[in-house]
């Protein structure tokens, strides 16, 4: 070398410049790194555990290591600027290469001590030698610094005990020794990770060591132990061209902080990858930058295998999160890694058991543990346990920490009614779907719909960006609803689906997205859209309702109501106009019969809850013939013996009673007692009730509700006492007997008979107005009579029928009414005509009438009293007495003359004329009669006599008389003078 410098001054200048450039650029701040690389190569070549020790003795920095000893080729490498002793597979980094130049960053005097020989490098001795040899010093700006590492001087010193090599650096005065050692301690952990041949690094009195434990699935656990902190751990995975390391916290791998490419030591290529990358790739000589043309994408090969080796719930940690690349190399690597992950199966999914899962030892272990009935989870590995947070907690093969049985075999527990079983497997991300936030229950069900589905543990918000980067298909509620329409599943499966979906329906948008969700119906169909479905939570078994979209009771979930399904009771379904139309079209359809009677069993038995047209449903009678339900009776019905022999009502077949029960049959109209017809807002007499039109015609307005007993016309006339008892005993019909204006009471008054007498022509025992004329209804106690009052004659309510009955009774000499009853009856008849209730044309005038005395006389002899003063003057057995005010109406009704028109009166006696006010008797009479002050003249007679002519010829003495506005009274009357 001295000869070369002597012969070429330029060579000396070039060597000095090259060495200086290497120190200033390529190997600045890399002292320990470069020496550690050499130490790692030496240990690897010697096959021993690499150890490094660094310490200070005054200003001398000692770096010792184990490994092969220095040989002649090593000396040549140390003194060469562009050569290395690395010569094949044995050298992993760069044994005694140009990196040794890094020592010049802190020292100009260097010793390399080795058991095979030691050398010294000295810039000062080199300078002295140049002078001794007469070598011209190059002309440079400033002081020329000759190369320090081009000349080596042998020395006798040997490394300290326990080490094979030792580098001693005499630090320059400007070097901060404390800072230098601190920086080295900071590098130690990285170096132990980067250089696996090194196991121990001691800086001063602090030792940092590494240990590698072989786990399963190709993962190694690298543990770095130091004096100042807890152990630090990484999971390491080797591929063909790289080593990948993930930090481990609490037994779980986590994303590393932004780092640089390590090849194997730190370079200046910045990375933002989830894991540390230690790569086998071509670098520039200073190992700070990639060599142009380096195939960096090749480093991604096998990355998916690393993901596959991780526990299933930790695998997304390896997906590069969306971010701006920190360098060109980072951009290329991120793309290559994502492509690698997309193209290979590693993503844990739930899939149906008939799909062939990719081989995955981790998942296989999970499945084996979950399927083993003897397997008991280790409490030490339960979440939150002390072991979980301990340094050695968590291994990639400890599946009981990672997935529970419900995840592994979700369908077996949560897919009720499904014949498909789900299991855990792995897939390419491009072939799977994810439902964000999916639960274990929902995941097991969705797998049957959409195929492989990302496991719930990876489907949360934390993994959403990673899955998006992998182009995993994202499922929404709308897509689930769309896919559901093609499914055929048991109702319990659908209920499980609705139950699992419910937590995700949080707002109107989610409700809208599930608008096309399929719903199984009770009749076996599956329809789209809950809004078209009705729910009945009372049903315990499916009923094939064809006229409405009734959800199957085993699938009826409250979610359907939130999605627009309408709640419907059995009563609602049985009131559906669609059912009415179906019955009109085919009343004997077996499916309809089964559905109607099935629903009727759940219907409430309140009168009017079910429509009367359900009675058109045809059922077999005891002879096997089909008849409408409302024309049938239950076996043993109490109504049966009361019916006329010609009644069309039959008896329902016993088999129908056994199959559906008497309650259901009664609910649709099969008779037991009398049946009540009910309709709200009726519009006309179209209810097939006997004589309904006549009743309707007498109504002033249409009733708000029609409630009427039907089939009254079928009762045997001789059975009405028993029929009334049956009507009174039934809570559905009893109130109708008390409704005087209702159809039932009206019909009974007109058509029901006891002993041949219509009920409307009988009276209540407490009604004495018609005493002696109308008979009292027999055979009922006071409690029932209060109800029956409405079906009997009412003195306050006149009708043509009652008027006819009363006129006949008045003409019947066998009836013996008292005078008051006779008078009151005549008054009611006259009022009926005066009020327009009765018409003369509708009634026949009687040939015989009842006088006030009770005598039945010829109509030709009768006179209707129309003026009170005629009463005492005329024979009582000729007088027809009612009320003075309505006497003309009574006369017209009975076709009789008024007394004042048929008889003429003349006052024969004379008297004293006075006034009511001037006469004491006038005042007394006014007080007696309770009348106000009278007007007109008052004539006082000692004896008042009147001559009658016309229909009655007689002269009679009377107590008083009226002629116009003149009142004649007898001075000492024997009878009181009534109010005129």
mmCIF file with all atom_site columns, C-alpha atoms in Angstrom, residues 242-377:
data_model
loop_
_atom_site.group_PDB
_atom_site.id
_atom_site.type_symbol
_atom_site.label_atom_id
_atom_site.label_alt_id
_atom_site.label_comp_id
_atom_site.label_asym_id
_atom_site.label_entity_id
_atom_site.label_seq_id
_atom_site.pdbx_PDB_ins_code
_atom_site.Cartn_x
_atom_site.Cartn_y
_atom_site.Cartn_z
_atom_site.occupancy
_atom_site.B_iso_or_equiv
_atom_site.pdbx_formal_charge
_atom_site.auth_seq_id
_atom_site.auth_comp_id
_atom_site.auth_asym_id
_atom_site.auth_atom_id
_atom_site.pdbx_PDB_model_num
ATOM 1   C CA . UNK A 1 242 ? -37.631 -11.956 5.025  1.00 0.00 ? 242 UNK A CA 1
ATOM 2   C CA . UNK A 1 243 ? -38.305 -12.171 8.687  1.00 0.00 ? 243 UNK A CA 1
ATOM 3   C CA . UNK A 1 244 ? -41.459 -10.487 10.039 1.00 0.00 ? 244 UNK A CA 1
ATOM 4   C CA . UNK A 1 245 ? -41.871 -9.530  13.698 1.00 0.00 ? 245 UNK A CA 1
ATOM 5   C CA . UNK A 1 246 ? -44.958 -8.378  15.572 1.00 0.00 ? 246 UNK A CA 1
ATOM 6   C CA . UNK A 1 247 ? -44.747 -6.895  19.071 1.00 0.00 ? 247 UNK A CA 1
ATOM 7   C CA . UNK A 1 248 ? -46.736 -8.853  21.665 1.00 0.00 ? 248 UNK A CA 1
ATOM 8   C CA . UNK A 1 249 ? -48.680 -7.072  24.392 1.00 0.00 ? 249 UNK A CA 1
ATOM 9   C CA . UNK A 1 250 ? -50.708 -8.952  26.956 1.00 0.00 ? 250 UNK A CA 1
ATOM 10  C CA . UNK A 1 251 ? -50.343 -12.150 24.994 1.00 0.00 ? 251 UNK A CA 1
ATOM 11  C CA . UNK A 1 252 ? -51.713 -10.584 21.785 1.00 0.00 ? 252 UNK A CA 1
ATOM 12  C CA . UNK A 1 253 ? -49.783 -9.329  18.746 1.00 0.00 ? 253 UNK A CA 1
ATOM 13  C CA . UNK A 1 254 ? -50.132 -5.627  18.034 1.00 0.00 ? 254 UNK A CA 1
ATOM 14  C CA . UNK A 1 255 ? -49.171 -3.310  15.190 1.00 0.00 ? 255 UNK A CA 1
ATOM 15  C CA . UNK A 1 256 ? -45.679 -1.927  15.402 1.00 0.00 ? 256 UNK A CA 1
ATOM 16  C CA . UNK A 1 257 ? -44.914 1.764   15.195 1.00 0.00 ? 257 UNK A CA 1
ATOM 17  C CA . UNK A 1 258 ? -43.679 3.211   11.867 1.00 0.00 ? 258 UNK A CA 1
ATOM 18  C CA . UNK A 1 259 ? -40.242 1.814   11.217 1.00 0.00 ? 259 UNK A CA 1
ATOM 19  C CA . UNK A 1 260 ? -37.617 1.368   8.516  1.00 0.00 ? 260 UNK A CA 1
ATOM 20  C CA . UNK A 1 261 ? -36.512 -1.452  6.293  1.00 0.00 ? 261 UNK A CA 1
ATOM 21  C CA . UNK A 1 262 ? -33.929 -3.599  8.041  1.00 0.00 ? 262 UNK A CA 1
ATOM 22  C CA . UNK A 1 263 ? -31.521 -5.521  5.824  1.00 0.00 ? 263 UNK A CA 1
ATOM 23  C CA . UNK A 1 264 ? -30.769 -6.886  8.300  1.00 0.00 ? 264 UNK A CA 1
ATOM 24  C CA . UNK A 1 265 ? -29.947 -3.726  10.235 1.00 0.00 ? 265 UNK A CA 1
ATOM 25  C CA . UNK A 1 266 ? -31.735 -0.425  10.014 1.00 0.00 ? 266 UNK A CA 1
ATOM 26  C CA . UNK A 1 267 ? -31.687 1.396   6.693  1.00 0.00 ? 267 UNK A CA 1
ATOM 27  C CA . UNK A 1 268 ? -33.028 4.787   5.703  1.00 0.00 ? 268 UNK A CA 1
ATOM 28  C CA . UNK A 1 269 ? -35.963 3.312   3.777  1.00 0.00 ? 269 UNK A CA 1
ATOM 29  C CA . UNK A 1 270 ? -38.976 4.396   5.846  1.00 0.00 ? 270 UNK A CA 1
ATOM 30  C CA . UNK A 1 271 ? -41.888 1.958   6.200  1.00 0.00 ? 271 UNK A CA 1
ATOM 31  C CA . UNK A 1 272 ? -45.395 2.072   7.659  1.00 0.00 ? 272 UNK A CA 1
ATOM 32  C CA . UNK A 1 273 ? -46.059 -1.658  7.780  1.00 0.00 ? 273 UNK A CA 1
ATOM 33  C CA . UNK A 1 274 ? -47.834 -3.436  10.630 1.00 0.00 ? 274 UNK A CA 1
ATOM 34  C CA . UNK A 1 275 ? -44.803 -5.645  11.340 1.00 0.00 ? 275 UNK A CA 1
ATOM 35  C CA . UNK A 1 276 ? -41.058 -5.151  11.515 1.00 0.00 ? 276 UNK A CA 1
ATOM 36  C CA . UNK A 1 277 ? -39.393 -6.282  8.306  1.00 0.00 ? 277 UNK A CA 1
ATOM 37  C CA . UNK A 1 278 ? -35.888 -7.750  8.322  1.00 0.00 ? 278 UNK A CA 1
ATOM 38  C CA . UNK A 1 279 ? -35.208 -8.501  4.684  1.00 0.00 ? 279 UNK A CA 1
ATOM 39  C CA . UNK A 1 280 ? -32.714 -10.347 2.554  1.00 0.00 ? 280 UNK A CA 1
ATOM 40  C CA . UNK A 1 281 ? -32.476 -7.852  -0.277 1.00 0.00 ? 281 UNK A CA 1
ATOM 41  C CA . UNK A 1 282 ? -29.775 -6.086  -2.253 1.00 0.00 ? 282 UNK A CA 1
ATOM 42  C CA . UNK A 1 283 ? -28.708 -2.841  -0.603 1.00 0.00 ? 283 UNK A CA 1
ATOM 43  C CA . UNK A 1 284 ? -26.230 -0.157  -1.506 1.00 0.00 ? 284 UNK A CA 1
ATOM 44  C CA . UNK A 1 285 ? -22.752 -0.628  0.064  1.00 0.00 ? 285 UNK A CA 1
ATOM 45  C CA . UNK A 1 286 ? -23.548 1.553   3.068  1.00 0.00 ? 286 UNK A CA 1
ATOM 46  C CA . UNK A 1 287 ? -26.766 -0.470  3.523  1.00 0.00 ? 287 UNK A CA 1
ATOM 47  C CA . UNK A 1 288 ? -28.811 2.686   3.909  1.00 0.00 ? 288 UNK A CA 1
ATOM 48  C CA . UNK A 1 289 ? -30.724 2.494   0.621  1.00 0.00 ? 289 UNK A CA 1
ATOM 49  C CA . UNK A 1 290 ? -32.017 -0.215  -1.664 1.00 0.00 ? 290 UNK A CA 1
ATOM 50  C CA . UNK A 1 291 ? -29.914 -1.057  -4.612 1.00 0.00 ? 291 UNK A CA 1
ATOM 51  C CA . UNK A 1 292 ? -31.645 0.205   -7.752 1.00 0.00 ? 292 UNK A CA 1
ATOM 52  C CA . UNK A 1 293 ? -33.626 -2.587  -9.337 1.00 0.00 ? 293 UNK A CA 1
ATOM 53  C CA . UNK A 1 294 ? -33.997 -4.532  -6.098 1.00 0.00 ? 294 UNK A CA 1
ATOM 54  C CA . UNK A 1 295 ? -37.115 -6.767  -6.280 1.00 0.00 ? 295 UNK A CA 1
ATOM 55  C CA . UNK A 1 296 ? -38.803 -5.437  -3.178 1.00 0.00 ? 296 UNK A CA 1
ATOM 56  C CA . UNK A 1 297 ? -42.176 -6.936  -4.070 1.00 0.00 ? 297 UNK A CA 1
ATOM 57  C CA . UNK A 1 298 ? -40.638 -10.400 -3.654 1.00 0.00 ? 298 UNK A CA 1
ATOM 58  C CA . UNK A 1 299 ? -40.447 -9.716  0.084  1.00 0.00 ? 299 UNK A CA 1
ATOM 59  C CA . UNK A 1 300 ? -44.262 -10.094 0.305  1.00 0.00 ? 300 UNK A CA 1
ATOM 60  C CA . UNK A 1 301 ? -44.102 -13.755 -0.623 1.00 0.00 ? 301 UNK A CA 1
ATOM 61  C CA . UNK A 1 302 ? -45.245 -15.858 2.321  1.00 0.00 ? 302 UNK A CA 1
ATOM 62  C CA . UNK A 1 303 ? -46.760 -12.910 4.199  1.00 0.00 ? 303 UNK A CA 1
ATOM 63  C CA . UNK A 1 304 ? -50.197 -14.545 4.029  1.00 0.00 ? 304 UNK A CA 1
ATOM 64  C CA . UNK A 1 305 ? -48.675 -17.635 5.636  1.00 0.00 ? 305 UNK A CA 1
ATOM 65  C CA . UNK A 1 306 ? -47.653 -15.455 8.572  1.00 0.00 ? 306 UNK A CA 1
ATOM 66  C CA . UNK A 1 307 ? -51.250 -14.209 8.873  1.00 0.00 ? 307 UNK A CA 1
ATOM 67  C CA . UNK A 1 308 ? -52.497 -17.755 8.661  1.00 0.00 ? 308 UNK A CA 1
ATOM 68  C CA . UNK A 1 309 ? -50.149 -18.816 11.462 1.00 0.00 ? 309 UNK A CA 1
ATOM 69  C CA . UNK A 1 310 ? -51.566 -16.199 13.841 1.00 0.00 ? 310 UNK A CA 1
ATOM 70  C CA . UNK A 1 311 ? -54.560 -16.846 16.093 1.00 0.00 ? 311 UNK A CA 1
ATOM 71  C CA . UNK A 1 312 ? -57.754 -16.220 14.089 1.00 0.00 ? 312 UNK A CA 1
ATOM 72  C CA . UNK A 1 313 ? -58.820 -13.151 16.023 1.00 0.00 ? 313 UNK A CA 1
ATOM 73  C CA . UNK A 1 314 ? -55.393 -11.504 15.577 1.00 0.00 ? 314 UNK A CA 1
ATOM 74  C CA . UNK A 1 315 ? -54.869 -11.958 11.866 1.00 0.00 ? 315 UNK A CA 1
ATOM 75  C CA . UNK A 1 316 ? -56.092 -8.553  10.725 1.00 0.00 ? 316 UNK A CA 1
ATOM 76  C CA . UNK A 1 317 ? -53.187 -6.996  12.601 1.00 0.00 ? 317 UNK A CA 1
ATOM 77  C CA . UNK A 1 318 ? -51.016 -7.792  9.569  1.00 0.00 ? 318 UNK A CA 1
ATOM 78  C CA . UNK A 1 319 ? -53.159 -5.852  7.090  1.00 0.00 ? 319 UNK A CA 1
ATOM 79  C CA . UNK A 1 320 ? -51.544 -2.520  6.211  1.00 0.00 ? 320 UNK A CA 1
ATOM 80  C CA . UNK A 1 321 ? -53.942 0.194   7.311  1.00 0.00 ? 321 UNK A CA 1
ATOM 81  C CA . UNK A 1 322 ? -54.910 2.726   4.630  1.00 0.00 ? 322 UNK A CA 1
ATOM 82  C CA . UNK A 1 323 ? -52.382 5.576   4.845  1.00 0.00 ? 323 UNK A CA 1
ATOM 83  C CA . UNK A 1 324 ? -49.953 7.617   2.791  1.00 0.00 ? 324 UNK A CA 1
ATOM 84  C CA . UNK A 1 325 ? -46.764 5.717   2.039  1.00 0.00 ? 325 UNK A CA 1
ATOM 85  C CA . UNK A 1 326 ? -43.640 6.972   3.788  1.00 0.00 ? 326 UNK A CA 1
ATOM 86  C CA . UNK A 1 327 ? -41.357 6.136   0.881  1.00 0.00 ? 327 UNK A CA 1
ATOM 87  C CA . UNK A 1 328 ? -41.341 4.599   -2.551 1.00 0.00 ? 328 UNK A CA 1
ATOM 88  C CA . UNK A 1 329 ? -40.250 1.309   -1.035 1.00 0.00 ? 329 UNK A CA 1
ATOM 89  C CA . UNK A 1 330 ? -43.082 1.569   1.480  1.00 0.00 ? 330 UNK A CA 1
ATOM 90  C CA . UNK A 1 331 ? -45.612 2.125   -1.296 1.00 0.00 ? 331 UNK A CA 1
ATOM 91  C CA . UNK A 1 332 ? -44.381 -0.874  -3.270 1.00 0.00 ? 332 UNK A CA 1
ATOM 92  C CA . UNK A 1 333 ? -44.315 -3.090  -0.220 1.00 0.00 ? 333 UNK A CA 1
ATOM 93  C CA . UNK A 1 334 ? -47.803 -2.078  0.928  1.00 0.00 ? 334 UNK A CA 1
ATOM 94  C CA . UNK A 1 335 ? -49.235 -2.895  -2.479 1.00 0.00 ? 335 UNK A CA 1
ATOM 95  C CA . UNK A 1 336 ? -47.413 -6.211  -2.613 1.00 0.00 ? 336 UNK A CA 1
ATOM 96  C CA . UNK A 1 337 ? -48.522 -7.209  0.889  1.00 0.00 ? 337 UNK A CA 1
ATOM 97  C CA . UNK A 1 338 ? -52.159 -6.367  0.244  1.00 0.00 ? 338 UNK A CA 1
ATOM 98  C CA . UNK A 1 339 ? -52.034 -8.310  -3.021 1.00 0.00 ? 339 UNK A CA 1
ATOM 99  C CA . UNK A 1 340 ? -50.471 -11.267 -1.218 1.00 0.00 ? 340 UNK A CA 1
ATOM 100 C CA . UNK A 1 341 ? -53.198 -11.210 1.427  1.00 0.00 ? 341 UNK A CA 1
ATOM 101 C CA . UNK A 1 342 ? -55.961 -10.898 -1.147 1.00 0.00 ? 342 UNK A CA 1
ATOM 102 C CA . UNK A 1 343 ? -54.785 -13.861 -3.191 1.00 0.00 ? 343 UNK A CA 1
ATOM 103 C CA . UNK A 1 344 ? -54.280 -16.487 -0.514 1.00 0.00 ? 344 UNK A CA 1
ATOM 104 C CA . UNK A 1 345 ? -56.590 -18.202 1.990  1.00 0.00 ? 345 UNK A CA 1
ATOM 105 C CA . UNK A 1 346 ? -55.919 -17.085 5.560  1.00 0.00 ? 346 UNK A CA 1
ATOM 106 C CA . UNK A 1 347 ? -58.925 -15.005 6.652  1.00 0.00 ? 347 UNK A CA 1
ATOM 107 C CA . UNK A 1 348 ? -60.966 -16.815 9.373  1.00 0.00 ? 348 UNK A CA 1
ATOM 108 C CA . UNK A 1 349 ? -64.559 -17.256 8.288  1.00 0.00 ? 349 UNK A CA 1
ATOM 109 C CA . UNK A 1 350 ? -67.665 -19.134 9.226  1.00 0.00 ? 350 UNK A CA 1
ATOM 110 C CA . UNK A 1 351 ? -68.750 -21.396 6.425  1.00 0.00 ? 351 UNK A CA 1
ATOM 111 C CA . UNK A 1 352 ? -71.184 -24.215 5.956  1.00 0.00 ? 352 UNK A CA 1
ATOM 112 C CA . UNK A 1 353 ? -69.793 -27.586 6.835  1.00 0.00 ? 353 UNK A CA 1
ATOM 113 C CA . UNK A 1 354 ? -70.338 -28.905 3.307  1.00 0.00 ? 354 UNK A CA 1
ATOM 114 C CA . UNK A 1 355 ? -67.833 -26.376 1.970  1.00 0.00 ? 355 UNK A CA 1
ATOM 115 C CA . UNK A 1 356 ? -64.294 -27.719 1.964  1.00 0.00 ? 356 UNK A CA 1
ATOM 116 C CA . UNK A 1 357 ? -62.263 -25.402 4.213  1.00 0.00 ? 357 UNK A CA 1
ATOM 117 C CA . UNK A 1 358 ? -58.637 -24.700 3.446  1.00 0.00 ? 358 UNK A CA 1
ATOM 118 C CA . UNK A 1 359 ? -56.165 -26.521 5.625  1.00 0.00 ? 359 UNK A CA 1
ATOM 119 C CA . UNK A 1 360 ? -55.297 -24.414 8.658  1.00 0.00 ? 360 UNK A CA 1
ATOM 120 C CA . UNK A 1 361 ? -53.491 -25.953 11.618 1.00 0.00 ? 361 UNK A CA 1
ATOM 121 C CA . UNK A 1 362 ? -54.569 -23.179 13.988 1.00 0.00 ? 362 UNK A CA 1
ATOM 122 C CA . UNK A 1 363 ? -58.227 -23.607 13.138 1.00 0.00 ? 363 UNK A CA 1
ATOM 123 C CA . UNK A 1 364 ? -57.874 -27.358 13.206 1.00 0.00 ? 364 UNK A CA 1
ATOM 124 C CA . UNK A 1 365 ? -56.625 -27.078 16.770 1.00 0.00 ? 365 UNK A CA 1
ATOM 125 C CA . UNK A 1 366 ? -59.544 -24.792 17.629 1.00 0.00 ? 366 UNK A CA 1
ATOM 126 C CA . UNK A 1 367 ? -62.041 -27.229 16.199 1.00 0.00 ? 367 UNK A CA 1
ATOM 127 C CA . UNK A 1 368 ? -60.456 -30.183 17.943 1.00 0.00 ? 368 UNK A CA 1
ATOM 128 C CA . UNK A 1 369 ? -60.572 -28.433 21.307 1.00 0.00 ? 369 UNK A CA 1
ATOM 129 C CA . UNK A 1 370 ? -64.146 -27.271 20.849 1.00 0.00 ? 370 UNK A CA 1
ATOM 130 C CA . UNK A 1 371 ? -65.319 -30.722 19.814 1.00 0.00 ? 371 UNK A CA 1
ATOM 131 C CA . UNK A 1 372 ? -63.586 -32.463 22.717 1.00 0.00 ? 372 UNK A CA 1
ATOM 132 C CA . UNK A 1 373 ? -66.211 -33.014 25.454 1.00 0.00 ? 373 UNK A CA 1
ATOM 133 C CA . UNK A 1 374 ? -63.449 -33.390 28.023 1.00 0.00 ? 374 UNK A CA 1
ATOM 134 C CA . UNK A 1 375 ? -61.932 -30.028 27.150 1.00 0.00 ? 375 UNK A CA 1
ATOM 135 C CA . UNK A 1 376 ? -62.172 -27.506 29.946 1.00 0.00 ? 376 UNK A CA 1
ATOM 136 C CA . UNK A 1 377 ? -60.867 -23.966 29.378 1.00 0.00 ? 377 UNK A CA 1
#
